[in-house]
PDB file of C-alpha atoms in Angstrom:
ATOM      1  CA  MET A1379     122.042 192.680  50.946  1.00 37.00           C
ATOM      2  CA  ARG A1380     123.932 195.938  51.157  1.00 42.00           C
ATOM      3  CA  ARG A1381     122.907 198.065  54.126  1.00 40.00           C
ATOM      4  CA  ALA A1382     122.353 201.344  51.450  1.00 37.00           C
ATOM      5  CA  VAL A1383     119.311 200.053  50.203  1.00 35.00           C
ATOM      6  CA  ALA A1384     117.802 200.707  53.333  1.00 28.00           C
ATOM      7  CA  VAL A1385     118.585 204.736  53.314  1.00 32.00           C
ATOM      8  CA  LEU A1386     117.882 205.110  49.552  1.00 31.00           C
ATOM      9  CA  LEU A1387     115.309 207.389  49.333  1.00 34.00           C
ATOM     10  CA  LEU A1388     116.757 209.667  52.572  1.00 35.00           C
ATOM     11  CA  ILE A1389     117.839 212.182  49.487  1.00 34.00           C
ATOM     12  CA  ALA A1390     114.775 211.725  47.022  1.00 37.00           C
ATOM     13  CA  ALA A1391     111.682 211.791  49.305  1.00 36.00           C
ATOM     14  CA  LEU A1392     113.230 212.940  52.779  1.00 38.00           C
ATOM     15  CA  PRO A1393     111.262 210.803  55.100  1.00 38.00           C
ATOM     16  CA  LEU A1394     110.411 211.243  58.601  1.00 37.00           C
ATOM     17  CA  SER A1395     113.102 208.896  59.741  1.00 39.00           C
ATOM     18  CA  ALA A1396     115.509 211.207  57.543  1.00 41.00           C
ATOM     19  CA  LEU A1397     114.226 213.998  59.929  1.00 41.00           C
ATOM     20  CA  ALA A1398     114.825 212.019  62.700  1.00 40.00           C
ATOM     21  CA  ALA A1399     118.449 211.800  63.105  1.00 43.00           C
ATOM     22  CA  LYS A1400     121.703 211.380  61.044  1.00 45.00           C
ATOM     23  CA  PRO A1401     121.546 208.092  59.207  1.00 48.00           C
ATOM     24  CA  GLU A1402     124.460 205.905  60.037  1.00 45.00           C
ATOM     25  CA  GLY A1403     127.194 205.308  57.277  1.00 52.00           C
ATOM     26  CA  PRO A1404     127.590 206.823  53.802  1.00 66.00           C
ATOM     27  CA  VAL A1405     124.448 207.870  51.832  1.00 72.00           C
ATOM     28  CA  ASP A1406     123.719 206.725  48.517  1.00 77.00           C
ATOM     29  CA  ALA A1407     121.864 209.098  46.477  1.00 81.00           C
ATOM     30  CA  MET A1408     121.219 207.155  43.211  1.00 82.00           C
ATOM     31  CA  THR A1409     117.459 207.381  43.487  1.00 84.00           C
ATOM     32  CA  MET A1410     118.003 211.044  42.754  1.00 89.00           C
ATOM     33  CA  ILE A1411     118.580 209.614  39.237  1.00 93.00           C
ATOM     34  CA  ASP A1412     116.056 210.608  36.990  1.00 93.00           C
ATOM     35  CA  PHE A1413     114.905 207.152  35.435  1.00 91.00           C
ATOM     36  CA  ARG A1414     112.074 209.044  32.646  1.00 86.00           C
ATOM     37  CA  ARG A1415     114.292 210.385  30.653  1.00 84.00           C
ATOM     38  CA  GLY A1416     116.531 207.894  30.068  1.00 86.00           C
ATOM     39  CA  PRO A1417     120.558 207.955  30.796  1.00 91.00           C
ATOM     40  CA  HIS A1418     120.804 212.089  30.077  1.00 90.00           C
ATOM     41  CA  PHE A1419     124.706 212.582  31.389  1.00 94.00           C
ATOM     42  CA  LYS A1420     128.175 211.592  30.402  1.00 95.00           C
ATOM     43  CA  VAL A1421     130.973 210.450  32.744  1.00 96.00           C
ATOM     44  CA  GLY A1422     132.060 213.539  35.021  1.00 96.00           C
ATOM     45  CA  ASP A1423     128.787 215.282  34.903  1.00 97.00           C
ATOM     46  CA  TRP A1424     127.808 215.926  38.739  1.00 97.00           C
ATOM     47  CA  VAL A1425     124.903 217.957  40.753  1.00 97.00           C
ATOM     48  CA  LYS A1426     124.738 219.293  44.336  1.00 96.00           C
ATOM     49  CA  TYR A1427     121.872 219.539  46.623  1.00 96.00           C
ATOM     50  CA  HIS A1428     120.935 220.984  50.471  1.00 94.00           C
ATOM     51  CA  THR A1429     118.591 219.426  52.105  1.00 91.00           C
ATOM     52  CA  HIS A1430     117.226 220.570  55.185  1.00 91.00           C
ATOM     53  CA  GLY A1431     114.278 220.018  57.558  1.00 92.00           C
ATOM     54  CA  ASN A1432     112.460 219.702  60.986  1.00 92.00           C
ATOM     55  CA  SER A1433     110.226 218.204  62.925  1.00 90.00           C
ATOM     56  CA  GLU A1434     107.505 219.688  65.840  1.00 88.00           C
ATOM     57  CA  GLN A1435     109.542 216.888  68.050  1.00 87.00           C
ATOM     58  CA  GLY A1436     112.439 218.423  67.788  1.00 87.00           C
ATOM     59  CA  PHE A1437     114.807 216.427  65.217  1.00 88.00           C
ATOM     60  CA  LYS A1438     116.251 218.166  62.322  1.00 87.00           C
ATOM     61  CA  THR A1439     118.356 217.005  59.698  1.00 87.00           C
ATOM     62  CA  ASP A1440     120.562 219.625  57.431  1.00 89.00           C
ATOM     63  CA  TYR A1441     123.392 218.418  54.712  1.00 90.00           C
ATOM     64  CA  THR A1442     124.733 219.007  51.539  1.00 92.00           C
ATOM     65  CA  VAL A1443     124.943 215.956  48.971  1.00 92.00           C
ATOM     66  CA  THR A1444     126.821 215.710  45.513  1.00 94.00           C
ATOM     67  CA  VAL A1445     125.983 213.269  42.887  1.00 95.00           C
ATOM     68  CA  LEU A1446     128.085 212.399  40.397  1.00 96.00           C
ATOM     69  CA  ILE A1447     128.383 209.950  36.924  1.00 97.00           C
ATOM     70  CA  ALA A1448     132.162 208.643  38.135  1.00 96.00           C
ATOM     71  CA  GLY A1449     132.837 206.172  35.100  1.00 95.00           C
ATOM     72  CA  GLU A1450     131.770 203.634  33.341  1.00 96.00           C
ATOM     73  CA  GLU A1451     132.666 199.859  33.495  1.00 95.00           C
ATOM     74  CA  LEU A1452     131.580 196.673  31.138  1.00 95.00           C
ATOM     75  CA  TRP A1453     130.449 194.305  33.648  1.00 94.00           C
ATOM     76  CA  TRP A1454     130.096 190.922  32.632  1.00 93.00           C
ATOM     77  CA  GLY A1455     129.847 191.725  29.052  1.00 92.00           C
ATOM     78  CA  GLU A1456     127.542 194.425  30.171  1.00 94.00           C
ATOM     79  CA  GLU A1457     127.855 197.866  30.071  1.00 96.00           C
ATOM     80  CA  CYS A1458     127.169 199.965  33.364  1.00 96.00           C
ATOM     81  CA  PHE A1459     128.119 203.306  34.827  1.00 97.00           C
ATOM     82  CA  TRP A1460     129.242 204.263  38.414  1.00 96.00           C
ATOM     83  CA  VAL A1461     127.144 206.727  40.662  1.00 96.00           C
ATOM     84  CA  GLU A1462     129.145 208.064  43.582  1.00 95.00           C
ATOM     85  CA  SER A1463     127.611 210.116  46.170  1.00 93.00           C
ATOM     86  CA  GLN A1464     129.619 212.276  48.631  1.00 92.00           C
ATOM     87  CA  THR A1465     127.008 213.415  51.779  1.00 91.00           C
ATOM     88  CA  SER A1466     128.346 216.392  54.004  1.00 90.00           C
ATOM     89  CA  TYR A1467     126.524 216.945  57.315  1.00 88.00           C
ATOM     90  CA  SER A1468     127.313 220.343  58.679  1.00 79.00           C
ATOM     91  CA  GLY A1469     129.924 221.470  56.732  1.00 74.00           C
ATOM     92  CA  ARG A1470     132.068 218.303  57.601  1.00 82.00           C
ATOM     93  CA  SER A1471     134.609 215.867  55.730  1.00 84.00           C
ATOM     94  CA  PRO A1472     132.149 214.428  53.093  1.00 87.00           C
ATOM     95  CA  GLU A1473     130.796 210.626  53.771  1.00 89.00           C
ATOM     96  CA  LEU A1474     131.246 208.900  50.468  1.00 91.00           C
ATOM     97  CA  ALA A1475     129.264 205.675  48.670  1.00 92.00           C
ATOM     98  CA  ALA A1476     129.183 204.375  44.913  1.00 94.00           C
ATOM     99  CA  SER A1477     127.085 201.928  43.153  1.00 94.00           C
ATOM    100  CA  LEU A1478     127.736 200.674  39.847  1.00 96.00           C
ATOM    101  CA  LEU A1479     124.509 200.066  37.513  1.00 96.00           C
ATOM    102  CA  SER A1480     123.709 198.390  34.452  1.00 96.00           C
ATOM    103  CA  TYR A1481     122.482 201.069  31.607  1.00 96.00           C
ATOM    104  CA  ALA A1482     119.823 198.402  31.061  1.00 95.00           C
ATOM    105  CA  VAL A1483     118.034 200.027  33.646  1.00 94.00           C
ATOM    106  CA  PHE A1484     116.460 202.996  31.657  1.00 94.00           C
ATOM    107  CA  GLN A1485     114.478 200.013  29.665  1.00 93.00           C
ATOM    108  CA  ASP A1486     112.668 198.737  32.418  1.00 91.00           C
ATOM    109  CA  SER A1487     108.994 200.017  32.317  1.00 87.00           C
ATOM    110  CA  LEU A1488     109.650 200.708  35.913  1.00 84.00           C
ATOM    111  CA  PRO A1489     112.956 201.888  36.514  1.00 86.00           C
ATOM    112  CA  ALA A1490     112.185 203.929  39.751  1.00 81.00           C
ATOM    113  CA  ARG A1491     110.622 201.343  41.483  1.00 82.00           C
ATOM    114  CA  HIS A1492     112.954 197.889  40.064  1.00 85.00           C
ATOM    115  CA  PHE A1493     116.295 199.886  40.175  1.00 88.00           C
ATOM    116  CA  GLN A1494     117.619 197.474  43.027  1.00 86.00           C
ATOM    117  CA  ARG A1495     117.662 194.807  40.411  1.00 88.00           C
ATOM    118  CA  TYR A1496     120.098 196.517  38.298  1.00 93.00           C
ATOM    119  CA  ILE A1497     123.157 197.418  40.645  1.00 93.00           C
ATOM    120  CA  ARG A1498     125.727 195.418  40.084  1.00 95.00           C
ATOM    121  CA  LYS A1499     128.728 196.300  42.476  1.00 94.00           C
ATOM    122  CA  TYR A1500     128.764 199.222  45.400  1.00 92.00           C
ATOM    123  CA  ILE A1501     131.556 200.549  47.073  1.00 90.00           C
ATOM    124  CA  ASP A1502     131.223 202.411  50.827  1.00 82.00           C
ATOM    125  CA  GLY A1503     134.244 201.758  52.461  1.00 80.00           C
ATOM    126  CA  PHE A1504     138.106 201.220  52.595  1.00 82.00           C
ATOM    127  CA  ASP A1505     140.343 198.516  53.437  1.00 81.00           C
ATOM    128  CA  GLU A1506     143.507 198.983  55.897  1.00 84.00           C
ATOM    129  CA  GLN A1507     145.674 200.541  52.922  1.00 83.00           C
ATOM    130  CA  GLY A1508     143.081 203.504  51.930  1.00 81.00           C
ATOM    131  CA  VAL A1509     142.301 201.207  49.136  1.00 85.00           C
ATOM    132  CA  PRO A1510     138.476 201.481  48.210  1.00 86.00           C
ATOM    133  CA  VAL A1511     136.608 197.862  48.624  1.00 87.00           C
ATOM    134  CA  GLN A1512     134.074 196.316  46.000  1.00 89.00           C
ATOM    135  CA  GLN A1513     131.424 194.649  47.119  1.00 89.00           C
ATOM    136  CA  LEU A1514     128.866 192.263  44.872  1.00 90.00           C
ATOM    137  CA  PHE A1515     125.564 193.288  45.604  1.00 88.00           C
ATOM    138  CA  GLN A1516     123.289 190.406  46.518  1.00 82.00           C
ATOM    139  CA  ARG A1517     119.260 190.241  46.298  1.00 75.00           C
ATOM    140  CA  ALA A1518     117.596 189.161  49.271  1.00 72.00           C
ATOM    141  CA  PRO A1519     116.913 185.441  49.424  1.00 73.00           C
ATOM    142  CA  SER A1520     113.470 186.676  50.004  1.00 68.00           C
ATOM    143  CA  GLU A1521     112.768 188.443  46.862  1.00 66.00           C
ATOM    144  CA  LEU A1522     113.616 185.007  45.146  1.00 67.00           C
ATOM    145  CA  ILE A1523     111.308 183.152  46.942  1.00 69.00           C
ATOM    146  CA  ILE A1524     108.102 185.609  47.703  1.00 64.00           C
ATOM    147  CA  ARG A1525     106.314 186.738  44.228  1.00 58.00           C
ATOM    148  CA  GLY A1526     106.065 190.217  44.282  1.00 56.00           C
ATOM    149  CA  TYR A1527     108.886 191.554  46.816  1.00 47.00           C
ATOM    150  CA  GLY A1528     109.545 194.730  46.220  1.00 53.00           C
ATOM    151  CA  GLU A1529     106.677 195.453  43.492  1.00 54.00           C
ATOM    152  CA  TYR A1530     104.106 196.948  46.155  1.00 59.00           C
ATOM    153  CA  GLU A1531     103.712 200.861  46.057  1.00 63.00           C
ATOM    154  CA  PRO A1532     101.291 202.575  47.538  1.00 65.00           C
ATOM    155  CA  TYR A1533      98.521 204.631  45.705  1.00 72.00           C
ATOM    156  CA  ARG A1534      99.949 208.479  45.349  1.00 76.00           C
ATOM    157  CA  GLN A1535      97.623 210.991  43.346  1.00 85.00           C
ATOM    158  CA  ARG A1536      99.896 212.855  41.323  1.00 86.00           C
ATOM    159  CA  ASP A1537      98.822 216.357  39.417  1.00 90.00           C
ATOM    160  CA  THR A1538     101.025 218.343  37.159  1.00 90.00           C
ATOM    161  CA  LEU A1539     100.716 222.319  37.408  1.00 90.00           C
ATOM    162  CA  GLY A1540     102.528 223.761  34.366  1.00 93.00           C
ATOM    163  CA  VAL A1541     105.530 225.071  34.217  1.00 96.00           C
ATOM    164  CA  GLU A1542     106.487 228.392  36.866  1.00 96.00           C
ATOM    165  CA  GLN A1543     109.665 230.177  37.827  1.00 96.00           C
ATOM    166  CA  VAL A1544     111.578 228.439  41.112  1.00 96.00           C
ATOM    167  CA  GLU A1545     114.262 230.010  42.985  1.00 96.00           C
ATOM    168  CA  VAL A1546     117.304 228.052  44.484  1.00 96.00           C
ATOM    169  CA  PRO A1547     120.425 228.786  45.655  1.00 96.00           C
ATOM    170  CA  LYS A1548     121.827 228.055  41.619  1.00 96.00           C
ATOM    171  CA  GLY A1549     119.733 230.626  40.623  1.00 96.00           C
ATOM    172  CA  THR A1550     115.989 230.949  38.885  1.00 97.00           C
ATOM    173  CA  PHE A1551     114.516 228.146  36.550  1.00 97.00           C
ATOM    174  CA  ASP A1552     111.545 227.764  34.648  1.00 97.00           C
ATOM    175  CA  ALA A1553     110.217 224.194  35.928  1.00 97.00           C
ATOM    176  CA  LEU A1554     107.528 222.277  35.743  1.00 96.00           C
ATOM    177  CA  ARG A1555     105.613 221.890  39.148  1.00 96.00           C
ATOM    178  CA  GLU A1556     104.172 218.653  40.289  1.00 95.00           C
ATOM    179  CA  ILE A1557     102.296 217.604  43.717  1.00 95.00           C
ATOM    180  CA  GLN A1558     102.114 214.361  44.564  1.00 92.00           C
ATOM    181  CA  ARG A1559      99.948 212.709  48.003  1.00 92.00           C
ATOM    182  CA  PHE A1560     100.244 209.470  49.409  1.00 88.00           C
ATOM    183  CA  ARG A1561      98.061 208.491  52.221  1.00 88.00           C
ATOM    184  CA  GLU A1562      97.881 205.110  54.538  1.00 87.00           C
ATOM    185  CA  TYR A1563      95.955 204.066  56.975  1.00 86.00           C
ATOM    186  CA  THR A1564      95.958 200.930  59.666  1.00 88.00           C
ATOM    187  CA  THR A1565      93.970 199.583  62.328  1.00 88.00           C
ATOM    188  CA  GLN A1566      94.915 197.280  64.486  1.00 86.00           C
ATOM    189  CA  GLN A1567      94.263 195.724  68.451  1.00 84.00           C
ATOM    190  CA  ASP A1568      96.653 196.490  70.879  1.00 80.00           C
ATOM    191  CA  GLY A1569      95.737 194.494  73.918  1.00 78.00           C
ATOM    192  CA  ASP A1570      92.248 195.937  75.193  1.00 80.00           C
ATOM    193  CA  SER A1571      92.944 198.653  73.016  1.00 85.00           C
ATOM    194  CA  THR A1572      92.376 199.406  69.133  1.00 89.00           C
ATOM    195  CA  VAL A1573      94.527 201.692  67.722  1.00 89.00           C
ATOM    196  CA  TYR A1574      94.206 203.913  64.294  1.00 89.00           C
ATOM    197  CA  PHE A1575      97.289 205.478  62.280  1.00 90.00           C
ATOM    198  CA  GLU A1576      97.863 207.319  59.255  1.00 91.00           C
ATOM    199  CA  ARG A1577     100.355 208.712  57.411  1.00 91.00           C
ATOM    200  CA  THR A1578     100.165 211.354  54.893  1.00 91.00           C
ATOM    201  CA  GLU A1579     102.690 212.439  52.750  1.00 92.00           C
ATOM    202  CA  ASP A1580     102.954 215.488  50.277  1.00 94.00           C
ATOM    203  CA  TYR A1581     105.345 216.149  47.772  1.00 94.00           C
ATOM    204  CA  THR A1582     105.919 219.194  45.341  1.00 96.00           C
ATOM    205  CA  HIS A1583     108.560 218.656  42.619  1.00 96.00           C
ATOM    206  CA  TRP A1584     110.037 220.890  40.035  1.00 97.00           C
ATOM    207  CA  TRP A1585     111.582 219.376  37.171  1.00 96.00           C
ATOM    208  CA  SER A1586     113.668 221.244  34.373  1.00 96.00           C
ATOM    209  CA  ASP A1587     115.169 219.183  31.273  1.00 94.00           C
ATOM    210  CA  THR A1588     118.040 221.721  31.870  1.00 95.00           C
ATOM    211  CA  ILE A1589     119.750 219.776  35.222  1.00 96.00           C
ATOM    212  CA  PRO A1590     121.864 217.085  34.219  1.00 95.00           C
ATOM    213  CA  ILE A1591     121.502 213.346  36.170  1.00 95.00           C
ATOM    214  CA  THR A1592     118.534 214.334  37.991  1.00 95.00           C
ATOM    215  CA  SER A1593     116.339 217.052  36.195  1.00 95.00           C
ATOM    216  CA  LEU A1594     115.295 218.081  40.107  1.00 96.00           C
ATOM    217  CA  VAL A1595     115.293 221.596  40.947  1.00 97.00           C
ATOM    218  CA  ARG A1596     113.711 221.868  44.319  1.00 97.00           C
ATOM    219  CA  VAL A1597     111.462 219.307  46.079  1.00 95.00           C
ATOM    220  CA  ASP A1598     109.438 220.178  49.131  1.00 96.00           C
ATOM    221  CA  GLN A1599     107.765 217.915  51.514  1.00 94.00           C
ATOM    222  CA  GLU A1600     105.270 217.255  54.420  1.00 94.00           C
ATOM    223  CA  ASP A1601     105.080 213.948  56.382  1.00 93.00           C
ATOM    224  CA  THR A1602     102.420 213.905  59.277  1.00 93.00           C
ATOM    225  CA  GLN A1603     101.527 211.401  61.211  1.00 92.00           C
ATOM    226  CA  ARG A1604      98.086 210.584  62.982  1.00 92.00           C
ATOM    227  CA  ARG A1605      96.795 208.407  65.844  1.00 90.00           C
ATOM    228  CA  ARG A1606      93.721 207.578  67.922  1.00 88.00           C
ATOM    229  CA  VAL A1607      93.592 204.808  70.523  1.00 89.00           C
ATOM    230  CA  TRP A1608      90.359 204.035  72.441  1.00 87.00           C
ATOM    231  CA  MET A1609      89.242 200.994  74.154  1.00 85.00           C
ATOM    232  CA  ILE A1610      86.557 198.603  73.419  1.00 76.00           C
ATOM    233  CA  GLY A1611      82.665 200.628  73.072  1.00 73.00           C
ATOM    234  CA  GLU A1612      84.670 204.322  73.297  1.00 76.00           C
ATOM    235  CA  SER A1613      85.283 205.116  70.194  1.00 75.00           C
ATOM    236  CA  GLN A1614      83.430 208.258  70.170  1.00 75.00           C
ATOM    237  CA  ASP A1615      85.255 210.124  73.045  1.00 77.00           C
ATOM    238  CA  ALA A1616      89.161 209.028  71.049  1.00 82.00           C
ATOM    239  CA  PRO A1617      89.960 211.868  69.641  1.00 87.00           C
ATOM    240  CA  LEU A1618      92.655 211.789  65.934  1.00 87.00           C
ATOM    241  CA  ARG A1619      95.829 213.700  67.480  1.00 89.00           C
ATOM    242  CA  ILE A1620      99.489 214.722  65.549  1.00 90.00           C
ATOM    243  CA  ALA A1621     102.010 212.256  66.270  1.00 89.00           C
ATOM    244  CA  GLU A1622     104.483 213.719  64.587  1.00 90.00           C
ATOM    245  CA  ARG A1623     104.884 216.206  61.824  1.00 92.00           C
ATOM    246  CA  ALA A1624     108.219 217.018  59.617  1.00 93.00           C
ATOM    247  CA  ILE A1625     108.419 219.439  57.005  1.00 94.00           C
ATOM    248  CA  GLY A1626     111.793 219.552  54.648  1.00 94.00           C
ATOM    249  CA  SER A1627     113.240 220.337  50.869  1.00 94.00           C
ATOM    250  CA  THR A1628     115.803 219.824  48.975  1.00 94.00           C
ATOM    251  CA  GLU A1629     116.856 222.637  46.542  1.00 96.00           C
ATOM    252  CA  LEU A1630     119.672 222.407  43.708  1.00 97.00           C
ATOM    253  CA  VAL A1631     123.021 224.412  44.579  1.00 97.00           C
ATOM    254  CA  ASP A1632     124.957 223.838  41.707  1.00 97.00           C
ATOM    255  CA  PHE A1633     125.801 221.584  38.666  1.00 97.00           C
ATOM    256  CA  GLY A1634     128.960 221.259  36.558  1.00 96.00           C
ATOM    257  CA  THR A1635     130.767 218.689  34.486  1.00 96.00           C
ATOM    258  CA  GLY A1636     134.448 217.278  34.946  1.00 95.00           C
ATOM    259  CA  MET A1637     134.561 216.615  38.687  1.00 95.00           C
ATOM    260  CA  LYS A1638     136.866 213.843  39.595  1.00 94.00           C
ATOM    261  CA  PRO A1639     136.215 210.755  41.876  1.00 94.00           C
ATOM    262  CA  ARG A1640     137.234 209.748  45.037  1.00 92.00           C
ATOM    263  CA  LEU A1641     136.117 206.338  45.497  1.00 92.00           C
ATOM    264  CA  VAL A1642     135.841 204.807  42.057  1.00 93.00           C
ATOM    265  CA  PRO A1643     138.999 203.350  40.481  1.00 91.00           C
ATOM    266  CA  GLU A1644     140.998 205.618  38.046  1.00 92.00           C
ATOM    267  CA  ARG A1645     140.668 202.824  35.389  1.00 92.00           C
ATOM    268  CA  PHE A1646     136.915 203.527  35.197  1.00 94.00           C
ATOM    269  CA  GLN A1647     136.802 207.177  35.441  1.00 93.00           C
ATOM    270  CA  ARG A1648     136.554 206.866  31.239  1.00 94.00           C
ATOM    271  CA  PRO A1649     133.851 206.227  29.063  1.00 94.00           C
ATOM    272  CA  LEU A1650     133.977 203.035  28.053  1.00 93.00           C
ATOM    273  CA  SER A1651     134.647 204.008  24.186  1.00 91.00           C
ATOM    274  CA  GLU A1652     138.033 205.056  25.772  1.00 89.00           C
ATOM    275  CA  GLN A1653     138.489 202.191  27.470  1.00 88.00           C
ATOM    276  CA  ARG A1654     138.336 199.545  25.061  1.00 81.00           C
ATOM    277  CA  ALA A1655     141.531 198.873  23.446  1.00 70.00           C
ATOM    278  CA  PRO A1656     141.849 200.322  19.621  1.00 70.00           C
ATOM    279  CA  ARG A1657     141.830 196.883  17.152  1.00 68.00           C
ATOM    280  CA  PRO A1658     145.115 196.316  15.550  1.00 71.00           C
ATOM    281  CA  LYS A1659     145.259 197.843  12.244  1.00 73.00           C
ATOM    282  CA  ARG A1660     144.981 194.871   9.547  1.00 76.00           C
ATOM    283  CA  PRO A1661     148.357 195.031   7.625  1.00 76.00           C
ATOM    284  CA  PRO A1662     148.040 196.269   3.936  1.00 75.00           C
ATOM    285  CA  PRO A1663     147.043 193.389   1.185  1.00 75.00           C
ATOM    286  CA  PRO A1664     150.527 192.131  -0.616  1.00 73.00           C
ATOM    287  CA  ALA A1665     151.228 193.941  -3.466  1.00 67.00           C
ATOM    288  CA  ALA A1666     150.811 192.134  -6.629  1.00 53.00           C
ATOM    289  CA  ARG A1667     153.730 190.639  -8.236  1.00 51.00           C
ATOM    290  CA  LYS A1668     154.751 191.691 -11.337  1.00 52.00           C
ATOM    291  CA  ALA A1669     154.915 189.034 -14.013  1.00 50.00           C
ATOM    292  CA  THR A1670     158.295 188.742 -15.642  1.00 51.00           C
ATOM    293  CA  GLY A1671     159.647 187.065 -18.390  1.00 51.00           C
ATOM    294  CA  THR A1672     163.006 186.457 -20.725  1.00 51.00           C
ATOM    295  CA  ARG A1673     163.155 186.740 -24.422  1.00 53.00           C
ATOM    296  CA  GLY A1674     164.893 184.030 -26.539  1.00 48.00           C
TER     297      GLY A1674
END
């Protein structure tokens, strides 16, 4: 099982763990793809974002990420596309990752939830000669044994508020504003105490069809975690306290086309239509022989 999957939501969702510390290794930002619209991109298209956030415990994050459609590949007869992510922290040299996804992901009824099923290969390192190393994406054995693994997604309340203008570093866009709220809570015993924990995540997205690959103009997030602890029979004296609160934003910096990949092999940096060898031309049919004869 590849390591990048564990941090895939870092860019798109800005979870608290992302605000708490810089992730180890490169970040794969393929979850930013807008799977709802179908493949509205071509090889060479790219989009760049700036993400920043902080928490009440003093954790901060600040980085830029570029999502690039780096190429296409026919993998075991299946048409796929490469997504390359270039993530830079505090202006340092970018950390690179790339994944090969099947175009079949856009035919899934729940692509944002099932996209891992369509990952075929990935690149997140180099060999001793500096050549990017491709590895097969292997699903965890538990996914093949436990029915419903990866299918569960907590209920999210969604509300679309209409189109409004939003300003980001790239400029001002007319974008569809959407609010999402997620809340979960648990109660469990810890020794002779009862621990209640709840987490609330609020997202505000602004979407625009003019943005390639992601459709995302901006997303703001607020993540609040609360808990209360009490001894048996003393629940009335246990206040609900904030354990952590984090806020962050991801804003569009720029987008365009024609960017050259850094990880994907050069032979795949073209559309499949250009990679396929031209069919040999059929030779013209032999000319009809003319009847010849002599008169006596």
